[in-house]
XYZ file of C-alpha atoms in Angstrom:
541
model
C 25.560 -22.432 44.172
C 24.798 -18.702 44.729
C 27.101 -17.936 41.749
C 25.194 -20.356 39.602
C 21.844 -18.693 40.528
C 23.256 -15.219 39.648
C 24.518 -16.511 36.418
C 21.135 -17.918 35.564
C 19.449 -14.604 36.372
C 21.860 -12.640 34.195
C 21.592 -14.997 31.302
C 17.706 -14.791 31.555
C 18.024 -11.031 31.412
C 20.202 -11.212 28.299
C 17.861 -13.653 26.595
C 14.844 -11.391 27.140
C 16.553 -8.256 25.841
C 18.206 -9.952 22.866
C 15.447 -12.291 21.834
C 12.801 -9.763 21.380
C 14.088 -8.954 17.798
C 13.689 -12.506 16.658
C 9.891 -12.569 16.820
C 8.085 -14.484 14.069
C 5.753 -11.712 12.937
C 7.617 -8.387 13.401
C 6.048 -6.801 10.298
C 2.992 -8.972 9.704
C -0.440 -8.739 11.336
C -1.063 -4.971 11.223
C -4.218 -3.271 9.878
C -4.642 -3.442 6.170
C -6.113 -0.502 4.209
C -7.374 -1.164 0.633
C -9.080 1.331 -1.621
C -11.570 -0.074 -4.216
C -13.574 1.467 -6.991
C -16.649 -0.708 -6.794
C -19.069 0.392 -9.515
C -19.707 4.008 -8.929
C -18.530 3.864 -5.423
C -15.011 4.857 -4.268
C -14.563 2.949 -0.978
C -11.708 2.377 1.423
C -11.738 -0.939 3.396
C -9.851 -1.148 6.679
C -9.290 -4.747 7.763
C -8.258 -4.570 11.503
C -5.663 -7.022 12.598
C -6.813 -10.212 14.203
C -5.441 -10.314 17.791
C -6.408 -13.918 18.725
C -7.419 -17.151 17.048
C -10.256 -17.933 16.713
C -11.340 -14.302 16.747
C -13.180 -11.564 14.913
C -11.989 -9.687 11.852
C -13.373 -6.078 12.155
C -13.913 -4.445 8.782
C -14.513 -0.681 8.483
C -15.770 0.759 5.208
C -15.012 4.525 4.627
C -17.208 6.303 2.072
C -16.732 9.707 0.365
C -19.047 12.466 -0.450
C -21.580 11.478 -3.134
C -21.347 7.664 -2.298
C -24.647 6.035 -3.027
C -26.421 4.354 -0.133
C -26.870 0.623 -0.278
C -25.808 -2.718 1.159
C -22.538 -4.664 0.713
C -22.332 -8.272 1.478
C -19.003 -9.390 3.012
C -17.581 -12.873 3.288
C -14.318 -14.435 4.370
C -12.839 -17.339 2.304
C -9.587 -19.251 3.248
C -7.436 -19.718 0.196
C -4.221 -21.280 1.350
C -2.786 -24.634 0.133
C -1.344 -27.176 2.678
C 0.454 -30.423 2.660
C -2.191 -31.486 5.134
C -5.354 -32.299 3.176
C -7.613 -31.632 6.173
C -6.055 -28.225 6.732
C -6.839 -27.182 3.102
C -10.163 -28.784 2.789
C -12.166 -25.571 3.251
C -10.159 -23.466 0.717
C -12.565 -21.588 -1.509
C -15.527 -21.904 0.856
C -17.076 -18.923 2.614
C -16.727 -19.545 6.310
C -18.292 -16.326 7.618
C -20.491 -13.545 6.235
C -21.939 -10.211 7.257
C -23.649 -7.258 5.706
C -22.662 -3.504 5.762
C -25.426 -0.915 5.130
C -23.932 2.225 3.692
C -25.665 5.429 4.412
C -25.896 8.489 2.245
C -23.674 10.386 4.672
C -19.897 9.995 4.271
C -18.221 8.239 7.166
C -17.257 4.813 8.493
C -19.529 1.705 8.425
C -18.428 -1.478 10.228
C -18.899 -5.167 10.319
C -17.316 -8.224 11.952
C -16.547 -11.595 10.588
C -15.148 -14.749 12.191
C -11.612 -16.062 11.557
C -10.855 -19.497 12.886
C -7.160 -20.145 11.665
C -3.986 -18.574 10.453
C -3.222 -18.421 6.785
C -4.074 -16.613 3.613
C -7.675 -15.392 3.180
C -9.821 -13.317 0.798
C -12.423 -10.840 1.805
C -15.268 -11.119 -0.711
C -17.260 -7.957 -1.227
C -20.445 -8.121 -3.256
C -22.577 -5.037 -4.061
C -25.232 -7.003 -5.917
C -23.836 -6.734 -9.430
C -20.093 -7.288 -9.091
C -17.749 -8.994 -6.643
C -14.309 -7.885 -5.452
C -11.840 -10.214 -3.712
C -9.242 -8.624 -1.435
C -6.485 -10.946 -0.346
C -5.116 -10.646 3.235
C -2.987 -12.780 5.615
C -3.772 -13.692 9.161
C -0.386 -14.471 10.762
C 0.190 -17.384 13.222
C 2.103 -17.206 16.315
C 5.470 -19.133 15.997
C 8.468 -19.382 18.219
C 11.861 -18.944 16.477
C 14.570 -21.580 16.858
C 16.785 -19.302 18.917
C 13.912 -18.799 21.385
C 13.392 -22.519 21.478
C 17.116 -23.053 22.225
C 17.047 -20.420 24.984
C 14.026 -21.814 26.653
C 15.346 -25.355 26.253
C 18.754 -24.410 27.671
C 17.251 -22.865 30.789
C 14.767 -25.670 31.415
C 17.737 -28.156 31.084
C 19.877 -26.095 33.388
C 17.144 -25.964 35.941
C 16.599 -29.731 35.905
C 20.287 -30.426 36.161
C 20.605 -27.885 38.988
C 18.174 -29.945 41.023
C 20.066 -33.096 40.136
C 23.270 -31.376 41.293
C 21.750 -30.508 44.662
C 20.431 -34.045 45.126
C 23.706 -35.618 44.200
C 25.724 -33.208 46.423
C 23.518 -34.025 49.412
C 23.144 -37.835 48.940
C 26.563 -38.781 47.439
C 29.423 -39.669 49.685
C 31.923 -38.225 47.260
C 31.340 -34.580 46.319
C 33.160 -35.106 43.091
C 30.091 -36.843 41.728
C 28.234 -33.490 41.861
C 30.579 -32.005 39.252
C 28.969 -34.159 36.544
C 25.474 -32.604 36.620
C 27.038 -29.193 37.524
C 28.958 -29.405 34.240
C 25.726 -30.023 32.446
C 24.232 -26.895 34.065
C 27.138 -24.777 32.785
C 26.845 -26.256 29.327
C 23.095 -25.685 29.196
C 23.464 -22.096 30.360
C 26.274 -21.500 27.878
C 24.027 -22.795 25.064
C 21.106 -20.645 26.107
C 23.147 -17.385 26.548
C 24.895 -18.012 23.141
C 21.575 -18.469 21.368
C 20.189 -15.343 23.027
C 23.125 -13.304 22.013
C 23.219 -14.534 18.456
C 19.519 -14.327 17.894
C 19.711 -10.525 17.303
C 22.098 -11.122 14.293
C 20.107 -14.052 12.660
C 17.992 -13.102 9.631
C 14.281 -13.267 9.867
C 12.503 -15.784 7.627
C 10.789 -14.488 4.498
C 7.424 -12.890 5.389
C 4.548 -14.982 3.907
C 2.337 -12.769 1.901
C 4.961 -9.979 1.702
C 8.140 -11.603 0.379
C 6.962 -15.123 -0.511
C 3.587 -16.618 -1.416
C 1.481 -17.403 1.620
C 0.357 -20.908 2.277
C -1.255 -22.406 5.389
C 2.024 -24.008 6.322
C 4.439 -21.003 6.151
C 2.022 -18.662 7.762
C 1.541 -20.907 10.677
C 5.259 -21.461 11.132
C 7.660 -19.629 8.726
C 10.615 -21.146 10.553
C 9.548 -24.697 9.881
C 8.854 -24.298 6.211
C 11.181 -21.502 5.022
C 14.536 -21.282 6.746
C 16.008 -17.809 7.462
C 17.822 -16.832 4.244
C 19.287 -13.685 2.757
C 18.759 -14.228 -0.910
C 16.839 -11.980 -3.211
C 13.057 -12.610 -3.682
C 12.745 -10.400 -6.882
C 10.395 -11.476 -9.599
C 10.284 -10.406 -13.282
C 8.137 -7.474 -14.414
C 4.581 -8.058 -15.494
C 2.641 -7.191 -18.601
C -0.627 -5.219 -18.491
C -3.281 -5.945 -21.022
C -6.543 -3.885 -21.433
C -9.657 -5.598 -22.640
C -11.937 -4.167 -25.322
C -13.917 -1.140 -24.167
C -17.137 -1.047 -26.153
C -18.905 1.895 -24.344
C -19.229 5.157 -26.238
C -18.745 8.571 -24.790
C -20.937 9.403 -21.700
C -22.035 5.697 -21.504
C -21.054 3.516 -18.618
C -18.657 0.696 -19.481
C -16.408 -1.855 -17.737
C -12.673 -1.870 -18.418
C -11.040 -5.258 -17.791
C -7.350 -5.565 -17.148
C -5.154 -8.605 -17.094
C -1.811 -8.855 -15.298
C 0.567 -11.606 -16.466
C 4.058 -12.681 -15.391
C 6.616 -11.385 -17.879
C 8.533 -14.595 -17.717
C 5.881 -17.380 -17.911
C 2.906 -15.562 -19.295
C 0.728 -16.940 -16.594
C -1.677 -14.687 -14.572
C 0.274 -12.855 -11.848
C -1.736 -13.195 -8.691
C 0.872 -11.853 -6.340
C 0.083 -8.177 -6.256
C 0.338 -6.712 -2.695
C -1.332 -3.677 -1.169
C 0.819 -0.634 -2.046
C -0.146 2.844 -0.860
C -3.544 1.628 0.206
C -4.555 -0.284 -2.927
C -3.840 -3.403 -4.982
C -3.704 -1.324 -8.163
C -3.652 2.298 -8.905
C -5.146 3.006 -12.340
C -4.441 6.404 -13.988
C -6.541 7.399 -17.133
C -5.939 10.703 -18.884
C -8.565 11.764 -21.346
C -8.467 13.855 -24.482
C -9.540 17.031 -22.599
C -6.867 16.501 -19.879
C -9.202 15.175 -17.278
C -7.561 12.649 -14.843
C -9.144 9.591 -13.222
C -7.272 7.939 -10.281
C -9.108 4.654 -9.703
C -8.563 1.385 -7.932
C -9.818 -1.692 -9.928
C -11.291 -4.603 -8.015
C -9.699 -7.972 -8.193
C -12.183 -10.468 -9.614
C -9.925 -13.553 -10.170
C -6.212 -14.395 -10.163
C -4.517 -11.786 -12.318
C -7.845 -10.267 -13.350
C -9.111 -6.753 -12.455
C -11.946 -4.571 -13.634
C -13.325 -0.972 -13.026
C -16.405 0.782 -14.266
C -15.936 3.964 -16.144
C -18.147 6.789 -17.556
C -15.759 8.570 -20.030
C -17.437 11.876 -21.015
C -15.639 12.674 -24.276
C -14.829 10.909 -27.485
C -11.132 10.503 -28.284
C -8.040 8.711 -27.099
C -7.343 7.949 -23.425
C -3.903 7.099 -21.954
C -3.831 4.336 -19.358
C -1.289 3.533 -16.744
C -1.264 1.160 -13.792
C 0.884 1.264 -10.658
C 1.226 -1.748 -8.303
C 3.629 -3.702 -6.198
C 4.535 -7.298 -6.843
C 5.370 -9.638 -4.036
C 9.103 -9.721 -3.880
C 9.260 -7.796 -7.150
C 9.160 -4.180 -6.074
C 6.876 -1.333 -7.303
C 6.063 -1.158 -11.007
C 4.267 1.468 -13.138
C 3.189 -0.044 -16.462
C 1.799 2.030 -19.227
C -0.773 0.441 -21.588
C 0.675 0.131 -25.019
C -2.600 0.927 -26.725
C -4.694 3.008 -24.233
C -8.391 3.379 -25.058
C -10.219 4.967 -27.972
C -13.845 6.023 -27.171
C -16.358 6.650 -29.970
C -18.620 9.648 -30.021
C -21.984 8.823 -28.484
C -23.768 11.821 -29.928
C -24.688 12.655 -33.575
C -23.298 16.286 -33.477
C -19.681 15.304 -32.881
C -17.113 18.124 -32.417
C -14.487 18.861 -29.804
C -15.555 18.094 -26.224
C -16.031 20.816 -23.752
C -14.027 20.993 -20.493
C -15.570 22.572 -17.388
C -13.849 25.861 -16.594
C -12.662 24.648 -13.214
C -10.931 21.615 -14.792
C -8.977 23.689 -17.201
C -5.228 23.628 -16.478
C -3.764 26.789 -14.890
C -0.383 27.911 -13.805
C 0.544 28.551 -10.118
C -1.673 30.928 -8.182
C -5.126 30.927 -6.794
C -8.161 29.200 -8.192
C -11.370 27.445 -7.021
C -12.084 23.685 -7.484
C -15.419 22.249 -6.453
C -16.157 25.383 -4.447
C -12.834 25.133 -2.543
C -10.204 27.894 -2.834
C -6.821 26.505 -3.696
C -3.517 28.314 -3.874
C -0.417 26.722 -5.546
C 3.064 28.030 -5.038
C 5.720 26.595 -7.396
C 8.810 28.922 -7.613
C 11.963 28.274 -9.617
C 10.989 25.298 -11.810
C 14.295 24.350 -13.422
C 15.221 21.075 -15.180
C 17.585 18.976 -13.061
C 17.050 20.844 -9.820
C 14.694 19.855 -6.961
C 11.549 21.964 -6.892
C 9.196 22.524 -4.083
C 5.431 22.774 -4.914
C 3.059 23.779 -2.038
C -0.672 23.598 -2.424
C -2.919 25.178 0.258
C -6.387 23.519 -0.048
C -9.087 25.608 1.690
C -8.628 28.169 4.418
C -8.278 25.783 7.374
C -5.983 22.680 8.212
C -8.725 20.156 7.646
C -7.192 17.838 4.946
C -7.790 14.087 5.457
C -5.282 11.284 4.658
C -6.161 9.555 1.384
C -4.430 6.319 0.485
C -2.224 6.779 3.455
C -0.954 10.262 2.326
C -2.061 13.775 2.762
C -1.537 14.457 -0.936
C -0.686 12.990 -4.345
C 0.823 14.550 -7.376
C 0.571 13.161 -10.920
C 3.133 14.527 -13.494
C 3.057 13.868 -17.238
C 5.451 15.525 -19.800
C 7.278 17.242 -21.245
C 4.647 18.093 -23.817
C 4.316 20.445 -26.789
C 2.364 23.523 -25.465
C -0.327 23.103 -28.181
C -1.015 19.526 -27.072
C -0.745 20.366 -23.316
C -3.463 22.984 -23.756
C -5.592 21.232 -26.506
C -9.182 20.235 -25.515
C -8.944 17.220 -27.747
C -5.415 15.904 -27.987
C -4.182 15.615 -24.399
C -4.896 11.884 -24.136
C -2.840 11.087 -27.279
C -0.020 13.373 -26.101
C 0.076 11.652 -22.689
C 0.261 8.247 -24.415
C 3.657 8.981 -25.655
C 5.047 11.429 -23.064
C 8.535 10.592 -21.916
C 7.822 11.033 -18.177
C 4.989 9.790 -16.011
C 5.532 10.365 -12.278
C 3.537 9.811 -9.073
C 4.843 11.769 -6.115
C 3.619 11.870 -2.520
C 3.276 14.734 -0.113
C 6.186 15.350 2.266
C 3.739 15.180 5.168
C 0.821 16.682 6.903
C 1.151 19.845 8.923
C -1.374 19.736 11.909
C -0.782 23.344 12.675
C -1.594 24.557 9.207
C 1.762 26.068 8.681
C 4.765 24.468 6.888
C 8.265 25.666 6.447
C 10.829 24.298 4.099
C 13.262 23.906 7.015
C 10.746 22.443 9.490
C 10.543 18.915 10.885
C 8.532 18.070 7.755
C 11.315 19.219 5.508
C 13.526 17.264 3.261
C 16.535 17.059 5.566
C 14.722 15.441 8.527
C 12.268 13.241 6.651
C 12.375 9.491 7.118
C 13.906 7.645 4.215
C 10.662 5.569 3.409
C 8.224 8.395 3.331
C 8.109 10.222 0.027
C 7.643 8.026 -3.063
C 8.285 9.191 -6.626
C 7.767 6.757 -9.508
C 9.316 8.155 -12.757
C 8.951 6.296 -15.965
C 10.436 7.927 -18.975
C 13.304 6.934 -21.269
C 15.530 6.262 -18.196
C 15.079 3.124 -16.131
C 12.337 3.393 -13.518
C 13.454 4.552 -10.060
C 11.922 5.125 -6.669
C 13.379 7.757 -4.491
C 12.347 8.608 -0.883
C 12.061 11.735 1.228
C 9.321 11.997 3.663
C 5.532 11.663 2.988
C 4.023 10.372 6.160
C 6.120 12.241 8.682
C 3.098 14.176 9.816
C 0.673 11.319 10.002
C 1.000 10.229 13.496
C -0.113 6.599 14.285
C -3.396 6.513 16.199
C -4.036 2.729 16.422
C -0.876 0.882 17.218
C 1.151 0.530 14.082
C -1.578 2.089 11.900
C -1.500 5.719 10.633
C -4.364 8.150 10.776
C -7.364 7.093 8.591
C -9.752 9.199 6.518
C -11.814 10.128 9.539
C -8.950 12.465 10.783
C -9.167 16.032 9.335
C -6.340 17.915 10.929
C -3.703 18.526 8.225
C -2.603 21.608 6.424
C -0.929 22.336 3.072
C 0.446 19.755 0.708
C 4.095 20.127 0.015
C 5.902 18.100 -2.742
C 9.519 18.027 -3.710
C 10.114 16.869 -7.235
C 12.942 17.074 -9.873
C 11.794 17.672 -13.402
C 14.315 15.903 -15.571
C 13.728 17.842 -18.728
C 12.539 21.407 -19.687
C 9.195 22.060 -21.298
C 5.531 22.030 -20.398
C 4.087 19.480 -17.919
C 0.624 18.629 -16.999
C 0.303 18.238 -13.162
C -2.694 17.037 -11.135
C -2.559 17.475 -7.260
C -5.067 15.362 -5.311
C -6.181 15.752 -1.744
C -9.228 14.784 0.411
C -11.211 17.473 2.222
C -14.771 17.148 3.741
C -14.766 13.434 2.673
C -14.367 14.453 -1.027
C -11.288 13.824 -3.172
C -10.383 16.993 -5.104
C -8.300 16.889 -8.239
C -6.521 20.202 -9.123
C -5.025 20.344 -12.685
C -2.194 22.647 -13.558
C 0.089 23.512 -16.563
C 3.645 24.201 -15.436
C 6.615 25.336 -17.513
C 10.051 24.048 -16.542
C 13.026 26.196 -17.673
C 16.281 24.625 -19.008
C 19.118 24.225 -16.613
C 21.699 26.979 -16.594
C 24.235 26.525 -19.233
C 22.179 23.951 -21.063
C 22.042 24.096 -24.811
């Protein structure tokens, strides 16, 4: 009997150690950060994870310098379908509401709303003239089949152990005790086997991440979707831009539609990628760049307000991630053409600090900036380092310390023209979006330091390159310096402790490139435009 007790304890230890990797929500339930361009406000919403049901959903709203004061009305709306009519009866109904009063000082403003169930939800944000709908998922707590088997095996073994003791004491023949004792061994063998095998069993598809979320599969993904290893990929989407009637210097609304490339139906399965549902890039005729985050107004429908200063052609591109379909960057086939709003016409004037320059020192929005970009050669990895300001006080923006937008190669006349850059960007072979290798909290960075290419995590640096070649995403280290400060959440925009931005990028072709580096400092996002020349590879004709 002592040996049986020892075996039970050993099996219990194995089950605890092996069963931990089979949890139902290993990747779900973390904080969700979403950037939104709501009218003239560039806001970042942080939806803190719900730790118990029913429980509060804490929402933090981060504002930037120049954000207008005002009041936002927030609401939570359950959206999931269910086979149980009662469970889905409140879908589309606001169940909790709160208000957030934004001040004129950049910072964080908070509110709390009530969540009463697991499932897919929408956070509705209303500023009085437009409404954004941010989807999120509140995961349920489910027990995996291996865990149920382990627990059931130990409970059965415990009951049969008592039966064995009772039979051994009361029965005249000791052989009768072997029957329940055999059951104890079988139950323990089942529990230990389930515990050992649970580490190798695949997790079920994550609702909201890999498969569409419903009330049923969020509450128990094991009961609805069995663990499988198949591919969840979906076809690419098409991006349609609506008519833009506003003239130069007038405020207008750009409406975007995202449709499934296979069915033509609205694609309402965009997931948060790099801190936003959609990253919209607009390049104007003067070479000015807008990096915006349209609000979701309905399934497959997005909109953003613009005040485009100059007449001419604007190139438009959107980057997003589709649930189970990976990251896509889709360039608008038509772009935008803005009519002149003045009677005098003529080429638009570009502010001096927005004019593209080569590597070296310059001043942007009163901040000294120094860019180092040695040895730019086609086909070879190049390191570009931008030091923004004189102190290591950069803030994470969209989860990264820095962003770099690359467009080219371009004819030099087009790349420097004050009126043709938008048209040239429309047909440029390469559009790329690269992320910083990581923040340096000491203000110093070395190419061979811990933030370097060799030691960077594989998921950190993202480069999306869309030219004549198929789109590809490579990795090499963007958030290695952003240490988590809130469980599994990286530092937010309130943390100002990072030094230079360092990017590693391979220019595929020689020629002239327009490059924009973006970073946040003093709660203001700075955009630094550059004109870089990439030399042909050695021996290239």
